[in-house]
mmCIF file of C-alpha atoms and ligand atoms in Angstrom:
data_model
loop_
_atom_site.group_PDB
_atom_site.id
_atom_site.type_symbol
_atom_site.label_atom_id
_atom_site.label_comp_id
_atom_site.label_asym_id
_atom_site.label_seq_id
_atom_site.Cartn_x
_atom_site.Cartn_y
_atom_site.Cartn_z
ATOM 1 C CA UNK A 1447 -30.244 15.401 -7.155
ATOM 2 C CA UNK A 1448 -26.404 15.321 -7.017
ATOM 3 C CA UNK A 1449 -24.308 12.763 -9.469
ATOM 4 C CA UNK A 1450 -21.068 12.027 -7.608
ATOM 5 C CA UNK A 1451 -18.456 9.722 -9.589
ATOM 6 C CA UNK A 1452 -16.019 7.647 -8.132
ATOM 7 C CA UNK A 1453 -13.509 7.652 -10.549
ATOM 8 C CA UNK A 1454 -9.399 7.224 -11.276
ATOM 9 C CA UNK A 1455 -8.048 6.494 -14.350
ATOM 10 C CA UNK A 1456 -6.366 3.518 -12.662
ATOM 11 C CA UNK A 1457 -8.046 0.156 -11.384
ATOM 12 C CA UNK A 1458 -7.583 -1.026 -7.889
ATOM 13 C CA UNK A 1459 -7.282 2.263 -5.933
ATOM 14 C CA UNK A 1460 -10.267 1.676 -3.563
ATOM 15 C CA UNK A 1461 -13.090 3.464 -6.103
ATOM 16 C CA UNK A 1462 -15.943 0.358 -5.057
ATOM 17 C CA UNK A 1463 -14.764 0.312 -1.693
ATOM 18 C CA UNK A 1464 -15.394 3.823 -1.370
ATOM 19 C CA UNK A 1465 -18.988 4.098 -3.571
ATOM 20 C CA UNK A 1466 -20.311 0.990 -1.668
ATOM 21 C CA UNK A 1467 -19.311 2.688 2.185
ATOM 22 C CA UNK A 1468 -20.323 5.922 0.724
ATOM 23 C CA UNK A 1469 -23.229 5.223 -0.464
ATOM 24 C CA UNK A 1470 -24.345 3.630 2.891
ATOM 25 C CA UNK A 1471 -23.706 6.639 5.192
ATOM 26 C CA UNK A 1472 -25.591 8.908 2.788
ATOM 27 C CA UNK A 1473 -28.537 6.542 3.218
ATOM 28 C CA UNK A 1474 -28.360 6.029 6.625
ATOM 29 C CA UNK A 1475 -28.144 10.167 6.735
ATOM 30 C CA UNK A 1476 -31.687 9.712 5.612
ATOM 31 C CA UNK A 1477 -30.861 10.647 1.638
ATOM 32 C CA UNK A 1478 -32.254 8.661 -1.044
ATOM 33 C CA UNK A 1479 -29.216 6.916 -2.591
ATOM 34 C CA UNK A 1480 -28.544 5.282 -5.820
ATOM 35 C CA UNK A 1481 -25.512 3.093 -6.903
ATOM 36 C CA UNK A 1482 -25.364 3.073 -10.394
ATOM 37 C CA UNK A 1483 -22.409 0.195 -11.233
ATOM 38 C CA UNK A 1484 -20.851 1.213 -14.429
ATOM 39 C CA UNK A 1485 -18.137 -1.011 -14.279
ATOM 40 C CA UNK A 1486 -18.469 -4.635 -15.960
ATOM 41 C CA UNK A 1487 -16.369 -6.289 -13.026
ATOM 42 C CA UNK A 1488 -19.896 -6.048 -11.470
ATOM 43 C CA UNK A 1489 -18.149 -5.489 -7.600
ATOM 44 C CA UNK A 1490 -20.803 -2.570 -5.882
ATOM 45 C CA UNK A 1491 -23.414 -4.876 -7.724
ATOM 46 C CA UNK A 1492 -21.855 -7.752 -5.961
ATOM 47 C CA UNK A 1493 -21.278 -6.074 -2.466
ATOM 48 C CA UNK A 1494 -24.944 -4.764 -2.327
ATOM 49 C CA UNK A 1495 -26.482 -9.052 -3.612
ATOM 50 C CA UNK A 1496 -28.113 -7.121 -7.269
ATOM 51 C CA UNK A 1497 -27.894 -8.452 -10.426
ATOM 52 C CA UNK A 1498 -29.062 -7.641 -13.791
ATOM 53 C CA UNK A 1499 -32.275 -8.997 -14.352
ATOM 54 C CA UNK A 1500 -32.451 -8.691 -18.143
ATOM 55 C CA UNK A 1501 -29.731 -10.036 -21.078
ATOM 56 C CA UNK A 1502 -27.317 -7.342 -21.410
ATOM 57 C CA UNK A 1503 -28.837 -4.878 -19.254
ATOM 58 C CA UNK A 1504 -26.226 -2.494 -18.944
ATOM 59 C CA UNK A 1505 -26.055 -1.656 -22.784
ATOM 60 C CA UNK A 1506 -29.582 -1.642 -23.286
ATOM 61 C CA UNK A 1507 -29.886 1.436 -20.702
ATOM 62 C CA UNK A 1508 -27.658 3.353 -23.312
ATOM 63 C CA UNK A 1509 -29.668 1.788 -26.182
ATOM 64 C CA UNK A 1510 -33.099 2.876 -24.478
ATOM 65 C CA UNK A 1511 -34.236 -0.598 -24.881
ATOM 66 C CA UNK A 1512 -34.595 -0.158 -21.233
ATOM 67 C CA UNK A 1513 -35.474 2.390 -18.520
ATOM 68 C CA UNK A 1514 -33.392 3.831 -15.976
ATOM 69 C CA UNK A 1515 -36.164 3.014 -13.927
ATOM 70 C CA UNK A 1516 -36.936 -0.555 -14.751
ATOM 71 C CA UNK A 1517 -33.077 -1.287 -13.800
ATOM 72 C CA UNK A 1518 -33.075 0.556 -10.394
ATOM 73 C CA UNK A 1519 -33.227 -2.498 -7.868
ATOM 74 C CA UNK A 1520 -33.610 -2.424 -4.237
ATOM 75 C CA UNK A 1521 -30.472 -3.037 -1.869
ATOM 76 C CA UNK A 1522 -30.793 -4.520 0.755
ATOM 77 C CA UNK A 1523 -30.586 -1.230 3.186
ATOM 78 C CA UNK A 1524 -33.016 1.378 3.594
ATOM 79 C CA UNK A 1525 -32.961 4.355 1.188
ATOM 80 C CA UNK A 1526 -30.441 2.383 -1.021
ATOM 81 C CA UNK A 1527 -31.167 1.476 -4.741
ATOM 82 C CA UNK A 1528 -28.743 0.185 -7.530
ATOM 83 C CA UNK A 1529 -28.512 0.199 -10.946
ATOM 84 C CA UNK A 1530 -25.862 -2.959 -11.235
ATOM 85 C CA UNK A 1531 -24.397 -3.854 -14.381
ATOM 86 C CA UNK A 1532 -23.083 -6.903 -16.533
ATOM 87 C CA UNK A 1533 -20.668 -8.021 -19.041
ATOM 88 C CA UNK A 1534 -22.031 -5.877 -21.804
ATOM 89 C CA UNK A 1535 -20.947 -2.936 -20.012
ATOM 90 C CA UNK A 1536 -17.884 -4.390 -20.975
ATOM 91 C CA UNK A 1537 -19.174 -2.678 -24.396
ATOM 92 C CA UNK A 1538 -20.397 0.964 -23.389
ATOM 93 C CA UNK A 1539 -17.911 2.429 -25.598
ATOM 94 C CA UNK A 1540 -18.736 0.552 -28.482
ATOM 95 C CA UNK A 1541 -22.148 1.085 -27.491
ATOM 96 C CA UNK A 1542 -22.076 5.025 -26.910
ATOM 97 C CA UNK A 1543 -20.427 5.747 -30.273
ATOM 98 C CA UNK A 1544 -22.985 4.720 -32.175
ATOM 99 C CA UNK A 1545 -25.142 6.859 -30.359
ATOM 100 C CA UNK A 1546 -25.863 10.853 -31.444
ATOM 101 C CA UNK A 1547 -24.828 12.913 -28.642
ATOM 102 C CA UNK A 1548 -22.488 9.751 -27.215
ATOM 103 C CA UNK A 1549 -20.991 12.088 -25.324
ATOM 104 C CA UNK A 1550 -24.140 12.710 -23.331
ATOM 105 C CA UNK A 1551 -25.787 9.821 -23.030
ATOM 106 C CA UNK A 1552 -25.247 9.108 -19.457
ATOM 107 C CA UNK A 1553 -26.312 12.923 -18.860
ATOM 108 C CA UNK A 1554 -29.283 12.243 -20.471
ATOM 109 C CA UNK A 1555 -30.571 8.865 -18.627
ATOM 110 C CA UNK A 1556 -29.589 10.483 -15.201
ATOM 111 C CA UNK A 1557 -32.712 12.614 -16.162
ATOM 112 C CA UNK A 1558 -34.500 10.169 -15.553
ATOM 113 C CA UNK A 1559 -33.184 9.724 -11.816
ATOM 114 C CA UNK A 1560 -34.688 12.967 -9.907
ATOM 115 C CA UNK A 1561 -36.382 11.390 -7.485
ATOM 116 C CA UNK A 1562 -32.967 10.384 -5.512
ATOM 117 C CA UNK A 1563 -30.878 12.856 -3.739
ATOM 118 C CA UNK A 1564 -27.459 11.142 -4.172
ATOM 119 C CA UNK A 1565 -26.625 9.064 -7.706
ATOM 120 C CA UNK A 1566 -23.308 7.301 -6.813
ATOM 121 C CA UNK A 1567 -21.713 6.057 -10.114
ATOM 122 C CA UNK A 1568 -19.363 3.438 -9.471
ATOM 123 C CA UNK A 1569 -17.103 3.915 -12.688
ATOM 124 C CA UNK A 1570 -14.153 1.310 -14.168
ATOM 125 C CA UNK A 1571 -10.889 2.470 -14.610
ATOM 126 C CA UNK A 1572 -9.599 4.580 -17.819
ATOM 127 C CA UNK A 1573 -10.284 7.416 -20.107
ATOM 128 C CA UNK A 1574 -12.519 6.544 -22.672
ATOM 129 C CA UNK A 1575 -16.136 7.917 -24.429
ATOM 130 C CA UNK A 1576 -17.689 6.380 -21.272
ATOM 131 C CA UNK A 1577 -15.788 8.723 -18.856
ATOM 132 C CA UNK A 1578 -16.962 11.425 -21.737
ATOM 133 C CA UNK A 1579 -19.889 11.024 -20.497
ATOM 134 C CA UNK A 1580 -18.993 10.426 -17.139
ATOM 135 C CA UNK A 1581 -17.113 13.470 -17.130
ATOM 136 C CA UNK A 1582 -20.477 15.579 -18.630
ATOM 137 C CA UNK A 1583 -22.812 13.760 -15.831
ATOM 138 C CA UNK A 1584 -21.484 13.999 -12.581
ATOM 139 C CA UNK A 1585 -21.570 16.879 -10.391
ATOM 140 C CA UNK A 1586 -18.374 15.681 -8.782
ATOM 141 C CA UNK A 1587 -15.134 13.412 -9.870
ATOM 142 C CA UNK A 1588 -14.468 11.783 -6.476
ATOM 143 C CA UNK A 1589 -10.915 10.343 -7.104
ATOM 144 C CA UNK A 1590 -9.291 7.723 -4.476
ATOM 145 C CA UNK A 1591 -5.740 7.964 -5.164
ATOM 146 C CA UNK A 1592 -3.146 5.746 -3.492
ATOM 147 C CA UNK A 1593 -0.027 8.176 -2.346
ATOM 148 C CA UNK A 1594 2.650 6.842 -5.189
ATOM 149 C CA UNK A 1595 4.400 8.330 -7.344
ATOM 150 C CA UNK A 1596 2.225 6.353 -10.323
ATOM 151 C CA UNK A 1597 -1.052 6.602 -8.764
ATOM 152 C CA UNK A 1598 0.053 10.905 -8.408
ATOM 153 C CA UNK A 1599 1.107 10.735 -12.323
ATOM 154 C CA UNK A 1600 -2.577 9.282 -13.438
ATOM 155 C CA UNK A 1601 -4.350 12.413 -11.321
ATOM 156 C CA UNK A 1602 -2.271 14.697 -13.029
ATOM 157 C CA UNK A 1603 -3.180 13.037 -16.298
ATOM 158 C CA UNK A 1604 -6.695 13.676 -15.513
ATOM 159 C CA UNK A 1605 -6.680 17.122 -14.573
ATOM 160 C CA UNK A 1606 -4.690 17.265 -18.364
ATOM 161 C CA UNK A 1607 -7.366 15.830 -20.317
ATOM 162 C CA UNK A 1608 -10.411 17.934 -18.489
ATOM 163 C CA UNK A 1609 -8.294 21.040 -19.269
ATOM 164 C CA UNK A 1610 -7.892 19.745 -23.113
ATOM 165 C CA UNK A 1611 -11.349 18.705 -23.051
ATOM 166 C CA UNK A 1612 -12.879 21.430 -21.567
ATOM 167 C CA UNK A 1613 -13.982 20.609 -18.216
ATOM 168 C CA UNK A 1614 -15.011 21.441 -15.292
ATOM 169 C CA UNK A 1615 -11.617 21.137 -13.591
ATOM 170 C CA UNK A 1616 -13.169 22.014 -10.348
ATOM 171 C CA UNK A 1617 -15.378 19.709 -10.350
ATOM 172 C CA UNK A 1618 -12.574 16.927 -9.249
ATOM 173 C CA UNK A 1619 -11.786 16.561 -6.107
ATOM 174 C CA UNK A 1620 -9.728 13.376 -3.967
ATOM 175 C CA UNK A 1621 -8.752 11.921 -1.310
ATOM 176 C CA UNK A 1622 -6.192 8.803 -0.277
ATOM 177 C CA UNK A 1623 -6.748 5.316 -0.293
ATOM 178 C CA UNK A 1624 -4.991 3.028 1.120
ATOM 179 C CA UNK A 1625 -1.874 4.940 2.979
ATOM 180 C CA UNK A 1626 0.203 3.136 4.878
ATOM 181 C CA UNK A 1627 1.583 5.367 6.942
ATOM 182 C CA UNK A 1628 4.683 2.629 7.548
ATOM 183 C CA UNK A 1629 6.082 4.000 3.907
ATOM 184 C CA UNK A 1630 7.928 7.255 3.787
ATOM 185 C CA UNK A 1631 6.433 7.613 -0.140
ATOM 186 C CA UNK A 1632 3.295 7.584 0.888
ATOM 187 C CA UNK A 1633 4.105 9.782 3.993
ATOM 188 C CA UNK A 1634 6.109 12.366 1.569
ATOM 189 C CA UNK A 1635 3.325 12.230 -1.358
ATOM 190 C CA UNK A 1636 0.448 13.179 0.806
ATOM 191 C CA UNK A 1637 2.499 16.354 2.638
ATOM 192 C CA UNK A 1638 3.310 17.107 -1.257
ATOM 193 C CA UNK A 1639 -0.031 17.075 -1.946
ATOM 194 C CA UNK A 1640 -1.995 18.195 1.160
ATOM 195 C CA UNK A 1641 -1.167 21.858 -0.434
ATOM 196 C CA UNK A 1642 -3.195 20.950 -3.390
ATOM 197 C CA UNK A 1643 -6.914 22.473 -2.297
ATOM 198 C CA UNK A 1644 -8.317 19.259 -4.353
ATOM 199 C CA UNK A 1645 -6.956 16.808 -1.803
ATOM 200 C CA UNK A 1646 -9.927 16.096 1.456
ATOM 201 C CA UNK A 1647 -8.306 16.425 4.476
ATOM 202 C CA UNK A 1648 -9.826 13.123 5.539
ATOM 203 C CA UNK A 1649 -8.093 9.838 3.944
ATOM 204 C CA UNK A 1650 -8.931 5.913 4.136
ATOM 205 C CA UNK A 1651 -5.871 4.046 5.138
ATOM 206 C CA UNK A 1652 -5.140 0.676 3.983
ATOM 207 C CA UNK A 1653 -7.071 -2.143 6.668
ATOM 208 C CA UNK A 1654 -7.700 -5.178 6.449
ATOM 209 C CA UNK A 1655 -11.404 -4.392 7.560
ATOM 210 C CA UNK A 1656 -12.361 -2.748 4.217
ATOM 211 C CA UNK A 1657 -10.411 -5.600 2.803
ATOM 212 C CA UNK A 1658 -12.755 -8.056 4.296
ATOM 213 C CA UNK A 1659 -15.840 -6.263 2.950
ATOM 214 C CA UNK A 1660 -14.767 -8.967 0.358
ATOM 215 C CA UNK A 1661 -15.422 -12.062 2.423
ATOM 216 C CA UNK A 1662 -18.459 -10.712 3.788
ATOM 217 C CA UNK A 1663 -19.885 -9.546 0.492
ATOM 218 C CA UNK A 1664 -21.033 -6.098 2.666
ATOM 219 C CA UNK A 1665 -20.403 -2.744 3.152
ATOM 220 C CA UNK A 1666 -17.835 -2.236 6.483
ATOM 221 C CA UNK A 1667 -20.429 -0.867 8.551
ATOM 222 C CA UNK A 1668 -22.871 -3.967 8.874
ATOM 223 C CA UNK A 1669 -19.902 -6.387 10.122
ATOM 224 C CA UNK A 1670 -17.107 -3.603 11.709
ATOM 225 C CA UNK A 1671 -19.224 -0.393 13.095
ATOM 226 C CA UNK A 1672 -17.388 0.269 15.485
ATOM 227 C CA UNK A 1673 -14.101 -0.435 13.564
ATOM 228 C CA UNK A 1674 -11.000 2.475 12.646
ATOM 229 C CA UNK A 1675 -12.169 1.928 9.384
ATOM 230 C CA UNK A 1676 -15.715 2.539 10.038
ATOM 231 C CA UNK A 1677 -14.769 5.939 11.382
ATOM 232 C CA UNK A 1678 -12.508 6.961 8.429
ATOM 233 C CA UNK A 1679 -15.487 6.443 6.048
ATOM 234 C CA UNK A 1680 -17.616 8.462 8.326
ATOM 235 C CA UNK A 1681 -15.132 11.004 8.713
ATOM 236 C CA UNK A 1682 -14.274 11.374 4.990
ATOM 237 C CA UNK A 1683 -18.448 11.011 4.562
ATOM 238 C CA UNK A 1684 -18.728 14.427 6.576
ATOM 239 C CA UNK A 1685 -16.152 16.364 4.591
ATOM 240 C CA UNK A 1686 -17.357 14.913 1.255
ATOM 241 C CA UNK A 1687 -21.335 16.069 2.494
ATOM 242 C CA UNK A 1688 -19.937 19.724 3.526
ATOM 243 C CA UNK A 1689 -18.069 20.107 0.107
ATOM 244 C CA UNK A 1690 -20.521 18.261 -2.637
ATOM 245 C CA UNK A 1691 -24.079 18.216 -1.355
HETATM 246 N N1 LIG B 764 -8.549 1.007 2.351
HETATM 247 C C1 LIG B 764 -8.349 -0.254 1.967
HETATM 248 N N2 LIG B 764 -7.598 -1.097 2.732
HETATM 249 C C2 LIG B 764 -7.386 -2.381 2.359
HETATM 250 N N3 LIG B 764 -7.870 -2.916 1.229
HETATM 251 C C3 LIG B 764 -8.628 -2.132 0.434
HETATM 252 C C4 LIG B 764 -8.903 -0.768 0.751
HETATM 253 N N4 LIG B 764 -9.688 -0.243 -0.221
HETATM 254 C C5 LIG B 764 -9.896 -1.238 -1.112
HETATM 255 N N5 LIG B 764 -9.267 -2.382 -0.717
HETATM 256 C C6 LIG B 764 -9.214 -3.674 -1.431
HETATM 257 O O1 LIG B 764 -8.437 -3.503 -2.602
HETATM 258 C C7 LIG B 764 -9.054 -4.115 -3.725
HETATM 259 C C8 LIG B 764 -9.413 -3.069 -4.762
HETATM 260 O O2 LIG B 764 -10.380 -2.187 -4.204
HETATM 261 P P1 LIG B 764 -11.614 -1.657 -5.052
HETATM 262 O O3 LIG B 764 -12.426 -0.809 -4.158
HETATM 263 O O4 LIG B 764 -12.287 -2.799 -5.730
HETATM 264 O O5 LIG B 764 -10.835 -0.773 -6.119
HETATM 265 P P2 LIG B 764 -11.307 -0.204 -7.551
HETATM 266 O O6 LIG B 764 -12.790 -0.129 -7.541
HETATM 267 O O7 LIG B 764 -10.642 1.135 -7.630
HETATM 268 O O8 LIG B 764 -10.778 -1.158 -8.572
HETATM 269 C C9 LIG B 764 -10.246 -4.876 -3.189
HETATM 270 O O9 LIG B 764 -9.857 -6.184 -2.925
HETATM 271 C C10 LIG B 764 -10.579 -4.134 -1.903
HETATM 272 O O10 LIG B 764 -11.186 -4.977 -0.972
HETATM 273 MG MG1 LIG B 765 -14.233 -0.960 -8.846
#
């Protein structure tokens, strides 16, 4: 089983977009995929029609008051499962520090998750004990970063804290969300940054067809197959398959 995160310390950067498409190909490639949504905003949850079942399902998973099994749900694709969340994962900090080994947790319950090939976790923006554990867990920190000066500052922060922190710097790797290739920044950033090994060579540019994954409450592939956005998901699928699986 392989634990990738889609992660960036910032919010808005294309991190559901990309778990939810993701998640998709790998199960139409015929792996056994999981989505766990980590992030109280509820959005892969909300693309893939899940929702908790239980009062404050999310903590409980970190409280063992539940199973990581007994979450897991059914989307509505073959060889796609979620784990979706709720407002008390508003509260996995909170939550985790109370625990021993709070820094593990997650680690720990993914355990418990073997029988998938691919555990996508869908994670909220920041640095906090849940990206601790976050951090521990995964096998890979799949960052979408938007080429901007800001969104370049945040990665770098990131690649600070794992080296203060102690780890795995390689596991991190990127790629770009939403370029518009009509802005010179964004043009000048990724040629920066294309020397940086980290970077996928494949990149999502910003279209309104993700955008209107939205609208149609569904990943890009069941309403735009055939779509330029479609292929850039596949595309970046392929290199992200070659590199982390
Ligand atoms: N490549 C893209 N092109 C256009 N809009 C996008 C793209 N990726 C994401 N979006 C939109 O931007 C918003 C934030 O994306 P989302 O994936 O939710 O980001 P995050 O999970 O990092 O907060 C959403 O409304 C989403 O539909
Ligand atoms: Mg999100």
């Amino acid at each position: 089983m392989v634990t990738i995160a889609l992660y960036n310390l910032k919010g808005g950067v294309g991190k559901t977009a990309s778990a939810v498409n993701i998640a998709y190909l790998a199960a139409a490639n015929g792996l056994k995929t999981l989505v766990w949504d980590l992030d109280p905003q509820g959005s892969s949850s909300f693309f893939m029609h899940v929702s908790a079942e239980t009062k404050n399902e999310s903590r409980k998973l970190f409280t063992d008051e539940l199973s990581v099994k007994e979450a897991v749900q059914d989307a509505a694709f073959e060889n796609l499962w979620v784990i979706p969340s709720d407002m008390s994962a508003r509260n996995a900090d909170l939550t985790l520090d109370g625990l021993k080994q709070s820094k593990k947790k997650l680690k720990s319950l993914l355990g418990g998750l073997k029988q998938f090939d691919l555990v996508i976790l869908d994670c909220p923006p920041g640095i906090s004990l849940l990206h601790d554990n976050v951090f521990n867990a995964a096998d890979w920190i799949l960052m979408p970063n938007i080429p901007t000066t800001l969104s370049i500052r945040s990665y770098e922060t990131v690649v600070a804290y794992f080296e203060e922190s102690g780890y795995d710097q390689s596991k991190i790797k990127c790629f770009f969300s939403m370029v518009d290739h009509r802005k010179n920044l964004h043009n000048e950033v990724m040629q920066q940054f294309y020397k940086d090994k980290v970077f996928f060579k494949n990149y999502i540019p910003y279209l309104s067809d993700v955008e209107k994954m939205g609208t149609h409450e569904q990943p890009v592939f069941e309403y735009a197959n055939s779509s330029y956005a479609a292929q850039c998901y596949r595309d970046l699928w392929v290199e992200i398959k070659k590199t982390c699986l």
